[in-house]
Structures are given as structure tokens and as C-alpha cells.
Short mmCIF file of C-alpha atoms and ligand atoms in Angstrom, two decimals:
data_model
loop_
_atom_site.label_atom_id
_atom_site.label_comp_id
_atom_site.label_asym_id
_atom_site.label_seq_id
_atom_site.Cartn_x
_atom_site.Cartn_y
_atom_site.Cartn_z
CA UNK F 1 -8.78 21.30 48.98
CA UNK F 2 -9.66 24.92 47.34
CA UNK F 3 -9.91 23.55 43.45
CA UNK F 4 -13.90 23.02 43.26
CA UNK F 5 -13.89 26.23 44.73
CA UNK F 6 -15.83 28.13 42.02
CA UNK F 7 -16.21 31.71 43.85
CA UNK F 8 -15.34 34.73 41.54
CA UNK F 9 -15.67 35.35 37.84
CA UNK F 10 -12.78 36.33 36.42
CA UNK F 11 -12.02 39.81 34.09
CA UNK F 12 -13.87 41.13 31.72
CA UNK F 13 -13.13 44.14 31.22
CA UNK F 14 -9.90 43.50 28.54
CA UNK F 15 -11.21 40.81 26.86
CA UNK F 16 -8.44 38.01 26.29
CA UNK F 17 -8.97 37.28 30.07
CA UNK F 18 -13.13 36.91 30.24
CA UNK F 19 -11.94 34.36 27.20
CA UNK F 20 -9.63 31.94 29.75
CA UNK F 21 -10.00 28.63 31.30
CA UNK F 22 -11.75 30.06 35.08
CA UNK F 23 -10.57 26.53 35.68
CA UNK F 24 -6.39 26.91 35.60
CA UNK F 25 -5.16 26.61 38.90
CA UNK F 26 -1.37 26.66 39.01
CA UNK F 27 0.72 26.88 42.72
CA UNK F 28 4.35 27.51 42.76
CA UNK F 29 7.20 27.53 46.01
CA UNK F 30 10.04 28.59 45.62
CA UNK F 31 12.68 29.26 49.35
CA UNK F 32 15.67 31.66 48.86
CA UNK F 33 17.82 28.49 48.57
CA UNK F 34 16.10 28.00 45.94
CA UNK F 35 14.65 24.73 46.14
CA UNK F 36 10.90 24.47 44.80
CA UNK F 37 7.75 23.13 45.17
CA UNK F 38 5.23 23.57 42.27
CA UNK F 39 1.30 21.75 41.96
CA UNK F 40 -1.88 22.07 39.34
CA UNK F 41 -1.27 24.15 36.02
CA UNK F 42 2.31 25.18 36.87
CA UNK F 43 3.48 25.92 32.83
CA UNK F 44 0.55 27.58 31.62
CA UNK F 45 1.78 30.98 30.52
CA UNK F 46 -0.68 34.12 32.52
CA UNK F 47 -0.68 37.27 31.83
CA UNK F 48 1.27 39.32 34.72
CA UNK F 49 -0.93 42.33 34.74
CA UNK F 50 -0.41 44.77 38.01
CA UNK F 51 1.73 42.16 39.80
CA UNK F 52 4.39 44.04 37.18
CA UNK F 53 4.21 47.10 39.48
CA UNK F 54 6.36 45.93 42.17
CA UNK F 55 8.87 45.34 39.31
CA UNK F 56 8.88 48.38 38.16
CA UNK F 57 8.78 50.09 41.46
CA UNK F 58 12.09 48.03 42.06
CA UNK F 59 13.38 49.28 38.50
CA UNK F 60 12.42 53.20 38.83
CA UNK F 61 14.57 52.99 42.28
CA UNK F 62 17.70 51.19 41.36
CA UNK F 63 17.71 54.35 38.09
CA UNK F 64 16.15 56.96 40.68
CA UNK F 65 16.90 56.42 44.62
CA UNK F 66 13.76 55.09 46.53
CA UNK F 67 13.67 59.33 47.64
CA UNK F 68 12.99 60.32 43.85
CA UNK F 69 10.72 57.73 43.66
CA UNK F 70 8.37 58.59 46.49
CA UNK F 71 8.94 62.62 45.95
CA UNK F 72 7.12 61.44 42.31
CA UNK F 73 4.58 58.88 42.65
CA UNK F 74 4.64 58.57 47.06
CA UNK F 75 2.84 56.01 49.04
CA UNK F 76 -0.11 55.46 50.80
CA UNK F 77 -2.92 54.30 50.19
CA UNK F 78 -6.42 54.81 48.31
CA UNK F 79 -8.80 53.10 49.76
CA UNK F 80 -10.41 52.95 46.21
CA UNK F 81 -11.04 51.00 43.29
CA UNK F 82 -7.24 50.54 41.13
CA UNK F 83 -8.25 51.99 38.14
CA UNK F 84 -9.67 55.19 40.23
CA UNK F 85 -9.90 58.47 38.42
CA UNK F 86 -12.07 60.24 41.58
CA UNK F 87 -8.05 59.19 43.81
CA UNK F 88 -6.07 61.30 41.09
CA UNK F 89 -8.15 63.69 41.81
CA UNK F 90 -8.88 63.87 45.64
CA UNK F 91 -5.26 63.41 46.34
CA UNK F 92 -2.82 65.97 47.44
CA UNK F 93 -0.32 62.92 45.41
CA UNK F 94 -3.05 62.00 42.84
CA UNK F 95 -0.30 59.65 42.21
CA UNK F 96 -1.48 57.80 45.02
CA UNK F 97 0.99 55.21 45.60
CA UNK F 98 3.31 52.75 42.51
CA UNK F 99 0.90 49.85 42.81
CA UNK F 100 -2.09 52.03 41.76
CA UNK F 101 -2.98 52.05 38.08
CA UNK F 102 -1.76 56.15 38.22
CA UNK F 103 0.82 55.97 40.56
CA UNK F 104 1.81 52.89 38.40
CA UNK F 105 1.88 55.19 35.09
CA UNK F 106 3.39 57.25 36.35
CA UNK F 107 6.53 55.40 37.98
CA UNK F 108 6.61 53.70 34.15
CA UNK F 109 7.13 56.97 33.12
CA UNK F 110 9.84 57.17 35.39
CA UNK F 111 12.37 54.74 33.85
CA UNK F 112 14.88 56.34 31.40
CA UNK F 113 15.58 55.31 27.39
CA UNK F 114 16.73 57.02 24.78
CA UNK F 115 12.95 56.28 22.99
CA UNK F 116 10.02 54.00 24.26
CA UNK F 117 11.53 51.08 22.79
CA UNK F 118 14.46 50.85 24.94
CA UNK F 119 12.31 52.35 27.47
CA UNK F 120 9.96 48.95 26.79
CA UNK F 121 12.97 46.72 26.41
CA UNK F 122 15.21 47.92 29.63
CA UNK F 123 12.11 46.51 31.54
CA UNK F 124 11.54 43.18 30.37
CA UNK F 125 15.36 42.72 30.86
CA UNK F 126 14.31 43.33 34.48
CA UNK F 127 11.51 41.52 35.17
CA UNK F 128 13.39 38.02 32.99
CA UNK F 129 16.54 39.46 36.04
CA UNK F 130 13.98 39.38 38.53
CA UNK F 131 12.67 35.62 37.58
CA UNK F 132 16.28 33.81 36.17
CA UNK F 133 14.76 33.15 33.20
CA UNK F 134 13.54 34.87 29.69
CA UNK F 135 10.49 36.51 29.88
CA UNK F 136 8.11 37.90 26.29
CA UNK F 137 5.09 39.68 26.10
CA UNK F 138 1.85 37.48 25.50
CA UNK F 139 1.27 39.30 22.24
CA UNK F 140 -2.95 38.23 22.32
CA UNK F 141 -3.66 40.60 26.12
CA UNK F 142 -1.25 43.36 24.23
CA UNK F 143 -4.10 44.31 22.00
CA UNK F 144 -7.16 43.28 24.44
CA UNK F 145 -5.76 45.09 26.39
CA UNK F 146 -4.76 48.10 23.76
CA UNK F 147 -7.72 48.58 22.12
CA UNK F 148 -9.40 48.56 25.43
CA UNK F 149 -7.69 51.29 27.50
CA UNK F 150 -9.19 54.30 27.14
CA UNK F 151 -9.69 54.70 31.18
CA UNK F 152 -5.75 54.26 31.99
CA UNK F 153 -5.54 57.09 29.13
CA UNK F 154 -7.69 59.36 31.33
CA UNK F 155 -5.50 58.67 34.05
CA UNK F 156 -2.48 59.89 32.67
CA UNK F 157 -4.54 63.02 31.16
CA UNK F 158 -5.20 63.42 34.70
CA UNK F 159 -1.44 62.70 34.81
CA UNK F 160 -0.10 65.90 33.67
CA UNK F 161 -2.51 68.07 34.84
CA UNK F 162 -0.65 67.37 38.00
CA UNK F 163 2.52 67.31 36.88
CA UNK F 164 2.25 63.83 37.41
CA UNK F 165 4.32 62.02 34.47
CA UNK F 166 7.64 62.43 32.61
CA UNK F 167 7.33 62.40 29.38
CA UNK F 168 4.65 61.83 26.72
CA UNK F 169 1.43 60.96 29.18
CA UNK F 170 0.15 57.85 25.71
CA UNK F 171 4.11 56.19 25.70
CA UNK F 172 3.80 55.13 29.09
CA UNK F 173 0.68 54.15 28.85
CA UNK F 174 1.02 52.25 26.31
CA UNK F 175 4.43 50.76 28.09
CA UNK F 176 2.54 49.76 31.27
CA UNK F 177 -0.03 47.56 29.02
CA UNK F 178 2.69 46.01 27.57
CA UNK F 179 4.41 45.20 31.14
CA UNK F 180 0.88 44.78 32.23
CA UNK F 181 1.04 42.18 29.37
CA UNK F 182 3.64 40.41 29.52
CA UNK F 183 3.76 36.60 30.79
CA UNK F 184 4.33 34.26 33.89
CA UNK F 185 4.05 30.31 34.56
CA UNK F 186 3.87 30.69 38.42
CA UNK F 187 7.09 28.93 38.86
CA UNK F 188 8.26 32.30 37.30
CA UNK F 189 6.41 34.41 38.97
CA UNK F 190 7.41 32.76 42.45
CA UNK F 191 10.83 33.11 41.42
CA UNK F 192 10.86 36.72 40.85
CA UNK F 193 9.17 37.00 44.65
CA UNK F 194 12.14 34.80 46.04
CA UNK F 195 14.63 37.03 44.86
CA UNK F 196 12.56 39.83 46.55
CA UNK F 197 12.70 37.33 49.67
CA UNK F 198 16.41 36.71 48.85
CA UNK F 199 16.52 40.39 49.76
CA UNK F 200 17.70 41.35 45.64
CA UNK F 201 19.59 38.17 44.97
CA UNK F 202 17.50 36.41 42.77
CA UNK F 203 18.26 32.22 43.79
CA UNK F 204 18.40 30.35 40.47
CA UNK F 205 21.19 32.78 38.74
CA UNK F 206 23.11 35.16 41.66
CA UNK F 207 22.46 37.42 40.50
CA UNK F 208 22.02 40.59 43.17
CA UNK F 209 18.65 41.78 40.99
CA UNK F 210 17.61 44.85 43.48
CA UNK F 211 19.57 47.01 46.01
CA UNK F 212 18.94 45.25 49.36
CA UNK F 213 18.29 48.29 51.16
CA UNK F 214 15.04 49.30 48.30
CA UNK F 215 13.66 45.93 49.61
CA UNK F 216 12.38 47.03 52.49
CA UNK F 217 10.26 50.24 50.44
CA UNK F 218 8.99 47.34 47.98
CA UNK F 219 7.35 45.11 50.67
CA UNK F 220 5.30 47.89 52.20
CA UNK F 221 4.30 49.17 49.23
CA UNK F 222 2.60 45.36 48.99
CA UNK F 223 1.57 45.60 51.94
CA UNK F 224 0.07 48.34 52.47
CA UNK F 225 -1.75 48.79 48.75
CA UNK F 226 -0.84 45.23 47.13
CA UNK F 227 -4.53 43.97 47.10
CA UNK F 228 -6.00 47.66 46.19
CA UNK F 229 -8.88 48.20 48.29
CA UNK F 230 -8.78 44.53 49.77
CA UNK F 231 -5.61 44.86 51.63
CA UNK F 232 -5.94 46.39 54.90
CA UNK F 233 -8.41 43.47 55.05
CA UNK F 234 -5.36 40.73 53.41
CA UNK F 235 -3.26 42.63 56.31
CA UNK F 236 -5.13 41.40 58.69
CA UNK F 237 -5.90 37.71 58.09
CA UNK F 238 -2.86 36.63 56.47
CA UNK F 239 -0.24 39.51 57.56
CA UNK F 240 2.34 38.85 54.41
CA UNK F 241 3.49 41.09 51.33
CA UNK F 242 1.72 39.79 48.55
CA UNK F 243 0.57 41.52 44.69
CA UNK F 244 -2.99 40.50 43.33
CA UNK F 245 -3.22 41.10 39.08
CA UNK F 246 -5.86 40.86 37.10
CA UNK F 247 -5.25 37.92 34.66
CA UNK F 248 -5.32 35.99 38.53
CA UNK F 249 -2.20 35.81 40.02
CA UNK F 250 -1.14 37.03 43.34
CA UNK F 251 2.67 36.74 44.57
CA UNK F 252 3.45 36.50 48.05
CA UNK F 253 6.56 37.61 49.37
CA UNK F 254 7.75 36.07 52.80
CA UNK F 255 11.00 37.86 53.76
CA UNK F 256 14.16 35.41 54.21
CA UNK F 257 12.20 32.73 53.30
CA UNK F 258 10.40 32.49 49.87
CA UNK F 259 7.75 33.27 47.32
CA UNK F 260 4.34 31.08 47.15
CA UNK F 261 2.88 32.41 43.53
CA UNK F 262 -1.06 31.41 42.92
CA UNK F 263 -2.79 31.33 39.86
CA UNK F 264 -6.51 31.01 39.51
CA UNK F 265 -8.21 33.21 37.11
CA UNK F 266 -11.59 33.81 39.50
CA UNK F 267 -11.12 37.73 41.16
CA UNK F 268 -13.35 39.17 43.70
CA UNK F 269 -14.88 42.68 43.48
CA UNK F 270 -11.20 44.45 44.12
CA UNK F 271 -10.42 42.60 41.32
CA UNK F 272 -8.19 40.18 43.78
CA UNK F 273 -7.99 36.37 42.66
CA UNK F 274 -9.93 34.27 45.19
CA UNK F 275 -9.05 30.50 45.17
CA UNK F 276 -5.36 32.40 44.95
CA UNK F 277 -6.45 34.47 48.29
CA UNK F 278 -7.41 30.85 49.88
CA UNK F 279 -4.81 28.81 49.55
CA UNK F 280 -2.61 31.63 49.93
CA UNK F 281 -3.79 32.21 53.17
CA UNK F 282 -3.89 28.80 54.23
CA UNK F 283 -0.19 27.99 53.90
CA UNK F 284 0.31 31.15 56.42
CA UNK F 285 -1.47 30.01 58.91
CA UNK F 286 -0.59 26.79 58.13
CA UNK F 287 3.04 27.36 59.03
CA UNK F 288 2.88 30.45 61.30
CA UNK F 289 4.38 32.66 58.42
CA UNK F 290 1.91 35.98 59.10
CA UNK F 291 4.46 39.03 59.34
CA UNK F 292 3.36 40.21 61.98
CA UNK F 293 2.87 37.71 64.43
CA UNK F 294 6.00 37.97 66.99
CA UNK F 295 6.74 33.65 65.72
CA UNK F 296 7.22 34.62 63.09
CA UNK F 297 10.06 37.21 63.28
CA UNK F 298 12.10 35.26 66.62
CA UNK F 299 10.62 36.76 69.23
CA UNK F 300 8.55 34.34 71.01
O1 LIG G 1 -4.07 48.27 33.98
C1 LIG G 1 -4.54 47.89 33.68
O2 LIG G 1 -6.34 47.67 33.84
C2 LIG G 1 -4.53 46.29 33.59
N1 LIG G 1 -3.30 46.27 32.90
C3 LIG G 1 -4.10 45.94 35.25
C4 LIG G 1 -4.93 45.81 36.77
C5 LIG G 1 -4.68 44.89 37.07
O3 LIG G 1 -3.93 44.43 37.46
C6 LIG G 1 -5.22 45.04 38.60
N2 LIG G 1 -5.30 43.55 39.65
N3 LIG G 1 -5.65 43.18 40.20
#
């Protein structure tokens, strides 16, 4: 139904992403009781990109608690593109929220470890625990992005000026670039989302990966900023906490029920996969799972 839709364009500011086959299209749904439904290019490993920000936020809250993360990063929509320098200068918090680049780099910088390698390994292991499977870096994506991430380095320098970054700014950018280059299949991504939906317990392994009390903070942040300056329209039309990545993935969480992950590289102007938005929106309407609709919370 959506397969033939050719609207949108691959991200091209990261050279690797411009070369990814724009016809790739995969869908996965994983329920909190670990029922798995997949369709299309489900084994293709694509870079998680900004969807990683959700899981580094979760790890930061595990380590520091939500209050400290809120104090250091905040949770305000920027109303600007995800890589905005203007938002950093203009906003009183300078970081915006953990799901835009500046706030995400600041969040990554909060993760503890005795050196950069151990901080990075901690993040990668945490993502693997959320997925219930071992994940790894797509080296080519990392190299392509590290060679072209001058904008993120500028954001980190500004964060230092405003005292909103912990430790060495360029180290934080490098770890952040690695976390964006982690490869996932749609099924692995949906499993990560199902962990959030399942109050932090991975439905595959049964492991408590996130604290249940941190989940509302994650879902609130996703609702408010998960699709960047497209988040308001998304909340209006679909009503599910979601997060997009410029690799072409979108992950939507249905609290208590499961998650849906869609991968299709062509993006709209805001950097969100066009087909993924259409598929999730269709499913949400068909299943009446808009979080803001009375029926979905048992009030009808
Ligand atoms: O920092 C960047 O620009 C990328 N690694 C991630 C951006 C991204 O995925 C924005 N998403 N829609």
C-alpha cells in the first residue's frame, strides 16, 4: 500500500546515507508479550541515528536519576531543526531537550566511565540490553559521519561556552557519532521500543533494562520532540510517542502494548522518514491507539 510511495529524499549530509537504497522498506511490530510481526526488508541493518538519543537518555537517567538529567539538559521543544545552532544560543537552557543534537551530545557527555572507550562500550551494551540482542557499530557509517560532523562539533563548543557539557566536548561528539552509527534491523529496533512499552523490561530476555519510573519521562520527551519540528503535527495526527532517525527509521511506542518500527530511507524536510510516518499513522488509526484518544486509555 505504501511501498510504491517515492516521496522524500535520503539524507545526504552524511555521504553514506545518500548511497543507501531508497527503496528499502521494512516494518516490525513487537508486543510486550514478545509477539513479533515483520514485513519487507526486515533483516537489513541500518544506522539507528537519532533514535539512539532515546536510549542514551534512558541510560543517563539510570545513572544520574531523572532530576539531574532534567537539570543538566532540560526538556523544552526547540521549534527548530534538529541540528540548530540558533536554538543553542537562544534558549535559556541552551540544550533544548535530549532528542535534538545539542541536548543529545550533552546527554551523552553525562555517561560515566574511566575513559572514552569505556563510556562508549557502556552505551553500546545498554542498547544491546534494550534490544535483547548484541548490536554493533556500522564502521562505514561512523567514518562517513565523523568526517562530516563539523556542525555537531560547533554545537559542542557552544555547549562548553554555556557550561552545558560534561568533560571533553569533542570526546562527547565522537561517542555521540558512534551511538548514531549503531546498526539495527527493524525487528531489533521494535524490540528496543517494546522494552520501553513494557515498563523497562525487555520482553525477549525478561531483563529490567530501564527503571519503570523513568518511562514517563522518556515517553513525554518523545512526544514533545521525537519528530523534531514535525512533533506537533505528529502529536496532533497520530498521538503516539515516537522517535525518528535520518537513517530512515522511526520507532513508535504504544505504552503497555508494544512498539512499531519502520525503516524507509526517504525523508521529509524535517528529517523524518516519509513512509515510516505514513505506515505508523495508518496502523495507529486502524487500531485506535492514539494515546490522547479516550478509548486508548479505557475511558470510553
Ligand atoms: O547528528 C546527526 O546529525 C545525526 N547523527 C543524527 C541526526 C538525526 O538522526 C536526526 N533525525 N531525524
